[in-house]
Short mmCIF file of C-alpha atoms in Angstrom, two decimals:
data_model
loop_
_atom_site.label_atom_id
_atom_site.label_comp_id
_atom_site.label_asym_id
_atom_site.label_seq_id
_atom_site.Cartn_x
_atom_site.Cartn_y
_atom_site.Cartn_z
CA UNK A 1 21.77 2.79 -26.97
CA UNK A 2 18.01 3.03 -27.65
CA UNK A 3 15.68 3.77 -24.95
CA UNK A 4 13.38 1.51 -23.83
CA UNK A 5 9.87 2.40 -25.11
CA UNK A 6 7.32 3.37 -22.20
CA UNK A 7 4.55 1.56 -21.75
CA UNK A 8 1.23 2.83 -22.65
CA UNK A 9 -0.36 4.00 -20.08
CA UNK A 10 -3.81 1.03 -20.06
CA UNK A 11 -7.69 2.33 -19.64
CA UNK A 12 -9.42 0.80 -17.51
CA UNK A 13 -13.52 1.26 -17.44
CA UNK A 14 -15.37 0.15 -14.14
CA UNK A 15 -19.04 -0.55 -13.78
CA UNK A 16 -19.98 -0.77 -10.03
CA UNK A 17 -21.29 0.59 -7.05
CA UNK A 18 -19.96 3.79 -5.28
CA UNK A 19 -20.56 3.68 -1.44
CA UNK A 20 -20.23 6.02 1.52
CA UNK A 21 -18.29 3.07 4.06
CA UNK A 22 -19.78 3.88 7.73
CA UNK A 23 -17.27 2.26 9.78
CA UNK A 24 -17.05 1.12 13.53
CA UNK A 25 -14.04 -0.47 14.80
CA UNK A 26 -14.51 -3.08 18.10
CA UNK A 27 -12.29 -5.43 19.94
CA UNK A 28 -14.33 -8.06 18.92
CA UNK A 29 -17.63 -8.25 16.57
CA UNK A 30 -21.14 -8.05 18.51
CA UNK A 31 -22.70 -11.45 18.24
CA UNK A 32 -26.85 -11.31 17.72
CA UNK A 33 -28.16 -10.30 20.14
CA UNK A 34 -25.19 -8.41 21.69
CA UNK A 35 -23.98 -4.62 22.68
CA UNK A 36 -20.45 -3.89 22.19
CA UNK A 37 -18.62 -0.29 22.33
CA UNK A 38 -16.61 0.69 19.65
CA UNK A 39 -12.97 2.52 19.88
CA UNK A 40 -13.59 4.66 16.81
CA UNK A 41 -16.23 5.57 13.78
CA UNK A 42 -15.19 6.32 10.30
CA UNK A 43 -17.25 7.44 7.18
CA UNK A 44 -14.99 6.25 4.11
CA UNK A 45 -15.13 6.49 0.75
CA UNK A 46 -16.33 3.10 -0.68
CA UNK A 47 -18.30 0.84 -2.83
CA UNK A 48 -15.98 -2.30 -4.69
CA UNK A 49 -16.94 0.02 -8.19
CA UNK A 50 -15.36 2.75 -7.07
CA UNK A 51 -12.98 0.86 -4.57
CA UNK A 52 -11.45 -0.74 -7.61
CA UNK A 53 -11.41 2.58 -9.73
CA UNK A 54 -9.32 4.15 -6.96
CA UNK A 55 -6.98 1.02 -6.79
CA UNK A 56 -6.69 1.03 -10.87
CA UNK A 57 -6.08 5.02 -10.87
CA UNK A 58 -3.48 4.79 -8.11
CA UNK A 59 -1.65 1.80 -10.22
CA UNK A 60 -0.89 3.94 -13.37
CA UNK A 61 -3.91 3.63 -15.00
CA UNK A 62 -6.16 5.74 -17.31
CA UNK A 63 -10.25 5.28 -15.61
CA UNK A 64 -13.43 5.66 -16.28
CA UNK A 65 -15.81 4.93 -13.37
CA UNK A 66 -20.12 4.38 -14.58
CA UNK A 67 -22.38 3.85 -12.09
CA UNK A 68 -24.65 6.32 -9.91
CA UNK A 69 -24.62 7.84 -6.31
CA UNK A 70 -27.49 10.22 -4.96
CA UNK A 71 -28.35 13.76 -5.22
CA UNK A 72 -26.74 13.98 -1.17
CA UNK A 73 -23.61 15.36 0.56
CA UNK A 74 -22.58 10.93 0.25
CA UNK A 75 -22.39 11.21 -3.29
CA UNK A 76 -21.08 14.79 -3.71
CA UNK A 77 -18.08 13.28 -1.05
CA UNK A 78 -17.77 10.15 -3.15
CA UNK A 79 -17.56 12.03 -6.56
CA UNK A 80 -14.96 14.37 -5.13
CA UNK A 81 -12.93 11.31 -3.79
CA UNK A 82 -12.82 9.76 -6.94
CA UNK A 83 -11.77 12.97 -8.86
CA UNK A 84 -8.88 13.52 -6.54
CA UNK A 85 -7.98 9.97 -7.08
CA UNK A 86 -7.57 10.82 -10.89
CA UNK A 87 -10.81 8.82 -11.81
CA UNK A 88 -12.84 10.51 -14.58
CA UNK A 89 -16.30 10.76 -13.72
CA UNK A 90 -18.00 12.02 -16.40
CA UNK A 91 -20.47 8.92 -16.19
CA UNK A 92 -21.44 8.77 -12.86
CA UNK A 93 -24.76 9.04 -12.72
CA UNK A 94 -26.47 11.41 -10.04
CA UNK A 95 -30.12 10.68 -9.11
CA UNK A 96 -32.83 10.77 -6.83
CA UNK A 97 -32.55 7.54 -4.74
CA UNK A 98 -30.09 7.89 -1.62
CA UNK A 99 -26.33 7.36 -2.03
CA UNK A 100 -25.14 3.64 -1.36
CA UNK A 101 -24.16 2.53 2.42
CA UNK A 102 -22.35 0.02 3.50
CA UNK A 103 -21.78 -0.63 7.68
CA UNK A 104 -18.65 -1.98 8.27
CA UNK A 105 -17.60 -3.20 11.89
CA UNK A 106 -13.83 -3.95 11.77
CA UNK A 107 -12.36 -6.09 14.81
CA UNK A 108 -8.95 -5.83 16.42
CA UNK A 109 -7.74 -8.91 14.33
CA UNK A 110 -8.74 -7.25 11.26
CA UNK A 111 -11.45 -8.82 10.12
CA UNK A 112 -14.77 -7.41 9.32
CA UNK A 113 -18.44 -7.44 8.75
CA UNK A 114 -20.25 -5.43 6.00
CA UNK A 115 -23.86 -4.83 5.44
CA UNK A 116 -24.41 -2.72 2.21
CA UNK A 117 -27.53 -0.84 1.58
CA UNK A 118 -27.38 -0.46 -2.06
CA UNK A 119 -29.37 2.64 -2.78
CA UNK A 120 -28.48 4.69 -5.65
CA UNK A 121 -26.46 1.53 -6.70
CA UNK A 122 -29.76 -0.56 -7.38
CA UNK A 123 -30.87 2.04 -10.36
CA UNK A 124 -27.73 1.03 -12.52
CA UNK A 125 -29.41 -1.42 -14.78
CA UNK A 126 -28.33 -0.32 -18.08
CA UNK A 127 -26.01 1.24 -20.43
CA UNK A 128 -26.37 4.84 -21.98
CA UNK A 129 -24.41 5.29 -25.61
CA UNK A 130 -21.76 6.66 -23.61
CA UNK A 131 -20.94 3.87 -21.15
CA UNK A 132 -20.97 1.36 -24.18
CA UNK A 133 -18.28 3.82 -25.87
CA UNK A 134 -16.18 4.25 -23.06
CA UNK A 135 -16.07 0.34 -22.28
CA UNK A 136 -15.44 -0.36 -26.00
CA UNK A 137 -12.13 2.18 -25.96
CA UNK A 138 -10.96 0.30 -22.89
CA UNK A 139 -7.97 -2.16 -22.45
CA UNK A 140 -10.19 -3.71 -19.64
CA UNK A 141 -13.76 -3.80 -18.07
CA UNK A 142 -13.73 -4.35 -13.89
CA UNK A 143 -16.77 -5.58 -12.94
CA UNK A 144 -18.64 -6.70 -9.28
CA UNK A 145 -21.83 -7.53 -8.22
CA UNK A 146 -23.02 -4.74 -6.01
CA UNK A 147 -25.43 -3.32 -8.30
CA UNK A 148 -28.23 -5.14 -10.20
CA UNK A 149 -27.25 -8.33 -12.26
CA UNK A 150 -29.29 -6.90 -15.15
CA UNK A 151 -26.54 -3.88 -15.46
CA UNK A 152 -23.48 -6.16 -14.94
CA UNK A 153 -24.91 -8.40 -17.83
CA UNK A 154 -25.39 -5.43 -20.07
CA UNK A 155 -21.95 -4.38 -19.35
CA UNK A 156 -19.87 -7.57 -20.12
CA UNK A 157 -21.80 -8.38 -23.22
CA UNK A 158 -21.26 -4.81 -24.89
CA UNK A 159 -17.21 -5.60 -23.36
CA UNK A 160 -17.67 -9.14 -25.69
CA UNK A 161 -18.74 -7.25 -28.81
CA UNK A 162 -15.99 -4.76 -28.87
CA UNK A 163 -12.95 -7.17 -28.01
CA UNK A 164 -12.42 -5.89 -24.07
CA UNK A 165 -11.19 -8.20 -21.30
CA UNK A 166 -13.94 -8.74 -18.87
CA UNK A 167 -12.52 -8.83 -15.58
CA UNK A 168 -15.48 -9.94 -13.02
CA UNK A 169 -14.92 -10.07 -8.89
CA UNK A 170 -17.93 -12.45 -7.79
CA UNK A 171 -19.19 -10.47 -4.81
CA UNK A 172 -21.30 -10.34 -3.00
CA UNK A 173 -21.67 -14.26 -3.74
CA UNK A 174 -24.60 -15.46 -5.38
CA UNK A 175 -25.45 -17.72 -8.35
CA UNK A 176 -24.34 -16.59 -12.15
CA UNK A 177 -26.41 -16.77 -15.15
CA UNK A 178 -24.78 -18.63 -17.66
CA UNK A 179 -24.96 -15.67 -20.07
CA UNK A 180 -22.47 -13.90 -17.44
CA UNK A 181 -20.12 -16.62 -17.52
CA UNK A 182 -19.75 -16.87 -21.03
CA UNK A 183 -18.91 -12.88 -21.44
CA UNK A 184 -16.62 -13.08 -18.73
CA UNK A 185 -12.80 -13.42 -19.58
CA UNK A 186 -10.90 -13.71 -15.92
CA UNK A 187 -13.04 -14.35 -12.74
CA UNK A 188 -11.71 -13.07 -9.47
CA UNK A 189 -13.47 -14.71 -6.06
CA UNK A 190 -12.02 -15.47 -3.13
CA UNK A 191 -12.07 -18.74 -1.55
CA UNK A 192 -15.21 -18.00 0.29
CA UNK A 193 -16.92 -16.99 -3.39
CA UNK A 194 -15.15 -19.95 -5.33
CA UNK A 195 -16.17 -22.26 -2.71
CA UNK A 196 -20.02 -20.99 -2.93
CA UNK A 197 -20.03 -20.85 -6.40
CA UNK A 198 -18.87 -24.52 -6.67
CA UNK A 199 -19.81 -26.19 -3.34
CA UNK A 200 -16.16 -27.17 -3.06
CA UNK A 201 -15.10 -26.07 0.10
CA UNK A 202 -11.17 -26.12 1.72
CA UNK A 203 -9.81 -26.89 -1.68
CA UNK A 204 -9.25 -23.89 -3.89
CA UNK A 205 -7.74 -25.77 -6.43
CA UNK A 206 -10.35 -27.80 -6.91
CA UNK A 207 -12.51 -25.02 -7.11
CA UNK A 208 -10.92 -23.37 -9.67
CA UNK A 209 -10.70 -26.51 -11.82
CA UNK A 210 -14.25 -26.16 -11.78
CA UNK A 211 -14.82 -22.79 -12.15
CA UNK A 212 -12.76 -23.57 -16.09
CA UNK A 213 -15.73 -25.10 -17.29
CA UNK A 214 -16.97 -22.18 -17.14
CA UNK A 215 -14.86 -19.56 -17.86
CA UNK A 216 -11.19 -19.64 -19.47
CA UNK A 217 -9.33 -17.67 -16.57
CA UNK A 218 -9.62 -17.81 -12.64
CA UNK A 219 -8.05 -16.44 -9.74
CA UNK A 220 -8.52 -17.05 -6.61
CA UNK A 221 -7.33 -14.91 -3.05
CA UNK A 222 -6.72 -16.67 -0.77
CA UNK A 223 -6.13 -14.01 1.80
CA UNK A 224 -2.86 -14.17 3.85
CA UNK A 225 -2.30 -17.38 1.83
CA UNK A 226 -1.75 -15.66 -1.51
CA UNK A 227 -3.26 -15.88 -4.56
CA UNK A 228 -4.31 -19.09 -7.20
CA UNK A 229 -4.13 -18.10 -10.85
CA UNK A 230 -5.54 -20.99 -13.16
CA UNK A 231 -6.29 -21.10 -17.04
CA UNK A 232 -7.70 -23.78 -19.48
CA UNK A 233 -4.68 -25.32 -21.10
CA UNK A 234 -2.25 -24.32 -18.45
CA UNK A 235 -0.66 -25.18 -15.22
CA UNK A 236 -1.95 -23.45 -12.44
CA UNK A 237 0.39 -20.36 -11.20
CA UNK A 238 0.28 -20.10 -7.06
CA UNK A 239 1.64 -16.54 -5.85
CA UNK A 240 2.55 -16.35 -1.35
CA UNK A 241 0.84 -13.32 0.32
CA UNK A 242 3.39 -10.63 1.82
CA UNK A 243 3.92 -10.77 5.26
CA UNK A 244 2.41 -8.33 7.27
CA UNK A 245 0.54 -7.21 10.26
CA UNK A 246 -3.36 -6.48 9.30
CA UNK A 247 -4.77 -3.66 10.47
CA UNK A 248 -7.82 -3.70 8.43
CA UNK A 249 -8.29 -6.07 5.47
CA UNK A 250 -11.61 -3.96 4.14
CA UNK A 251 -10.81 -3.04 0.62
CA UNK A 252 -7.74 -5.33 0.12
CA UNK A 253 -9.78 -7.19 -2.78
CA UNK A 254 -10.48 -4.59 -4.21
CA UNK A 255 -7.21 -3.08 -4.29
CA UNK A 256 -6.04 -6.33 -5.62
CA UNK A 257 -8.29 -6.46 -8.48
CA UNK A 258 -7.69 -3.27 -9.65
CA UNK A 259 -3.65 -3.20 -9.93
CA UNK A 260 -4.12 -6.74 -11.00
CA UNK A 261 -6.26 -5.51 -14.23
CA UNK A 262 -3.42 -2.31 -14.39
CA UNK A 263 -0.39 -4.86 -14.74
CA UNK A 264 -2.26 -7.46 -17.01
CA UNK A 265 -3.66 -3.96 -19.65
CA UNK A 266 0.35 -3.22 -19.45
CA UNK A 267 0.99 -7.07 -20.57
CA UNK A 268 3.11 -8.42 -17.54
CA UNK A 269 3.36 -11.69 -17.38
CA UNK A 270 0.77 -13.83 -15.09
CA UNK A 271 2.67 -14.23 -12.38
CA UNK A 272 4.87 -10.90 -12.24
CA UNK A 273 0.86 -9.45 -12.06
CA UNK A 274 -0.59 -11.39 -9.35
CA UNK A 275 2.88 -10.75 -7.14
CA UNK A 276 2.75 -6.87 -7.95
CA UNK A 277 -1.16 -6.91 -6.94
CA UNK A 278 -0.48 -8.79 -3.77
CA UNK A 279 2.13 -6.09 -3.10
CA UNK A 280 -0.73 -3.62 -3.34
CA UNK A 281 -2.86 -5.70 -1.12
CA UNK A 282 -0.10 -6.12 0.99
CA UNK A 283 -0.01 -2.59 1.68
CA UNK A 284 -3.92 -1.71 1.94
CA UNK A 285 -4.42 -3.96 4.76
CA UNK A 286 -1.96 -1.85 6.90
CA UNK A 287 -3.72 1.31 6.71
CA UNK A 288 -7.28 1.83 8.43
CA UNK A 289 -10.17 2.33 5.41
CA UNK A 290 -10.94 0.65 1.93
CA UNK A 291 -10.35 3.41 -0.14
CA UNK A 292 -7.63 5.25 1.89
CA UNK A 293 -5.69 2.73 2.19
CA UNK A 294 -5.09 1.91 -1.38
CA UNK A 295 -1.35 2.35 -2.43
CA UNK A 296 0.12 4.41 -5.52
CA UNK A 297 2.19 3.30 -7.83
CA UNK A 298 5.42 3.80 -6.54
CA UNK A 299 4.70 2.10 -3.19
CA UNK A 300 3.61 -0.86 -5.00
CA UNK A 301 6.85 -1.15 -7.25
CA UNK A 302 9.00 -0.52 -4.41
CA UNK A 303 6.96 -3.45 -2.03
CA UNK A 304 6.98 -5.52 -4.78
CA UNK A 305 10.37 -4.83 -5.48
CA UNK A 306 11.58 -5.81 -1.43
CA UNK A 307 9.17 -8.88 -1.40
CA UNK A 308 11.49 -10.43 -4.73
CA UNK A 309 14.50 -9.31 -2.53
CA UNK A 310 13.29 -11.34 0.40
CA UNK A 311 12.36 -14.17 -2.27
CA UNK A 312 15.97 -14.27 -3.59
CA UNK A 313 17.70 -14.48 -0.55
CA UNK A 314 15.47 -16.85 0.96
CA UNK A 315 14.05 -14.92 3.76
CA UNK A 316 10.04 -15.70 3.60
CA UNK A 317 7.86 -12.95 1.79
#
């Protein structure tokens, strides 16, 4: 009998921010105005750049992260957590401005609040030679919007000249140039994003069939909900959410855009992808952290693997 042949292993190349997560976990979130005493403070790895390097690496994949952190004991942390992740570094630029922050306050449902101080993060405007080489020896580029607009142009337009899969998570929200759009291959928002980017609000579907005009793939998260996946041409694929108990949904994007961009590079089909990336997600949001909580590979395939079980024999996901 022949063997199977393996799959190649995919390259991934992320542009993004790289963030030192300064995290404060409450009961409930402080309204304005308000006092409120936390349980516990964290400082995290972070950034959705590197957040979705980490989540790529840990899926099987080959990385490359670009961006920049500062010439501080943040950045030196942040490098060394991506290294032991198995992300290569080699272009991650170190300079004078301060290391990104983000303040995260996490409640006991879950949820949380973010402020992000972009720092270091705001001097990524451009390519050198060797980002445009890595992207163009890529299977995929993961973008987000937590550095300047200017750099995440730059990016997906030397991605469109070389014949790599633009993969772009809208966040934080704000308006797109057109120019964007058009080098962009799959868009990733959730429904809070899709719904400011189209003014269509409780109606993801909608949304998406908006978003089309626009650019030829979308998927939405929709959080405990699942995921939409539409496409021109095509029916729209709708994937349920695992079942679980949050503990701290900070990072569970991001860990779902990064294995999603792993299993698409390794050609699984649309909706085998989105259910193995909500399997990652699935797992993130039971662990405490963004980055920390990011699953490897083998935890994925084996969630993914009991959430078809549960499918098949009817019991709900």
């Amino acid at each position: 009998m022949t063997p199977t042949p393996a799959t190649p292993t995919p390259h991934i190349a992320v542009l993004g921010s790289a963030n030192m997560d300064l995290v404060a976990y409450v009961a409930e979130a402080p309204r304005r105005g308000e006092t409120v005493t936390g349980r516990e403070f964290r400082t995290v790895p972070g950034g959705k750049g590197a957040n979705q390097a980490i989540a790529a690496a840990r899926a099987g994949a080959t990385v490359s992260m670009i961006g920049a952190v500062g010439a501080d004991t943040f950045g030196a942390q942040l490098r060394s957590s991506l290294e032991h992740s198995g992300v290569d570094t080699d272009l991650l630029r170190r300079v004078d401005t301060p290391t990104g922050t983000a303040h995260i306050v996490v409640d006991d449902e879950g949820g949380n609040a973010i402020v992000v101080v972009p720092g270091a993060n705001g001097t990524v405007k451009g390519l050198t030679p060797g980002d445009e080489a890595v992207i163009a020896s890529a299977d995929a580029l993961l973008l987000q919007l937590e550095i300047p607009l200017k750099g995440v142009l730059t990016a997906a337009r030397a991605a469109r000249r070389h014949g790599v899969r633009t993969v772009l998570t809208p966040a934080p929200a704000q308006p797109l140039p057109a120019e964007l759009l058009a080098a962009t291959d799959l868009l990733l928002p959730n429904e809070h994003e899709a719904a400011a980017l189209t003014g269509i609000t409780d109606d993801p579907p909608a949304a998406a069939r908006t978003l089309l005009a626009q650019v030829p793939e979308v998927v939405i998260t929709l959080g405990s909900q699942g995921s939409l996946y539409a496409a021109r041409g095509a029916e729209p694929v709708t994937v349920p959410a695992s079942r679980v108990t949050a503990v701290d949904t900070t990072g569970a994007g991001d860990t779902f855009a990064g294995t999603l961009a792993v299993a698409l590079a390794e050609g699984k089909s649309v909706p085998d992808a989105l259910h193995w990336a909500s399997s990652a997600a699935a797992l993130s949001v039971q662990r405490p952290g963004a980055s920390a909580s990011m699953p490897c590979r083998k935890e994925i395939d084996a969630q993914a693997a009991e959430a078809a079980a549960r499918t098949t024999d009817g019991t709900p996901s």
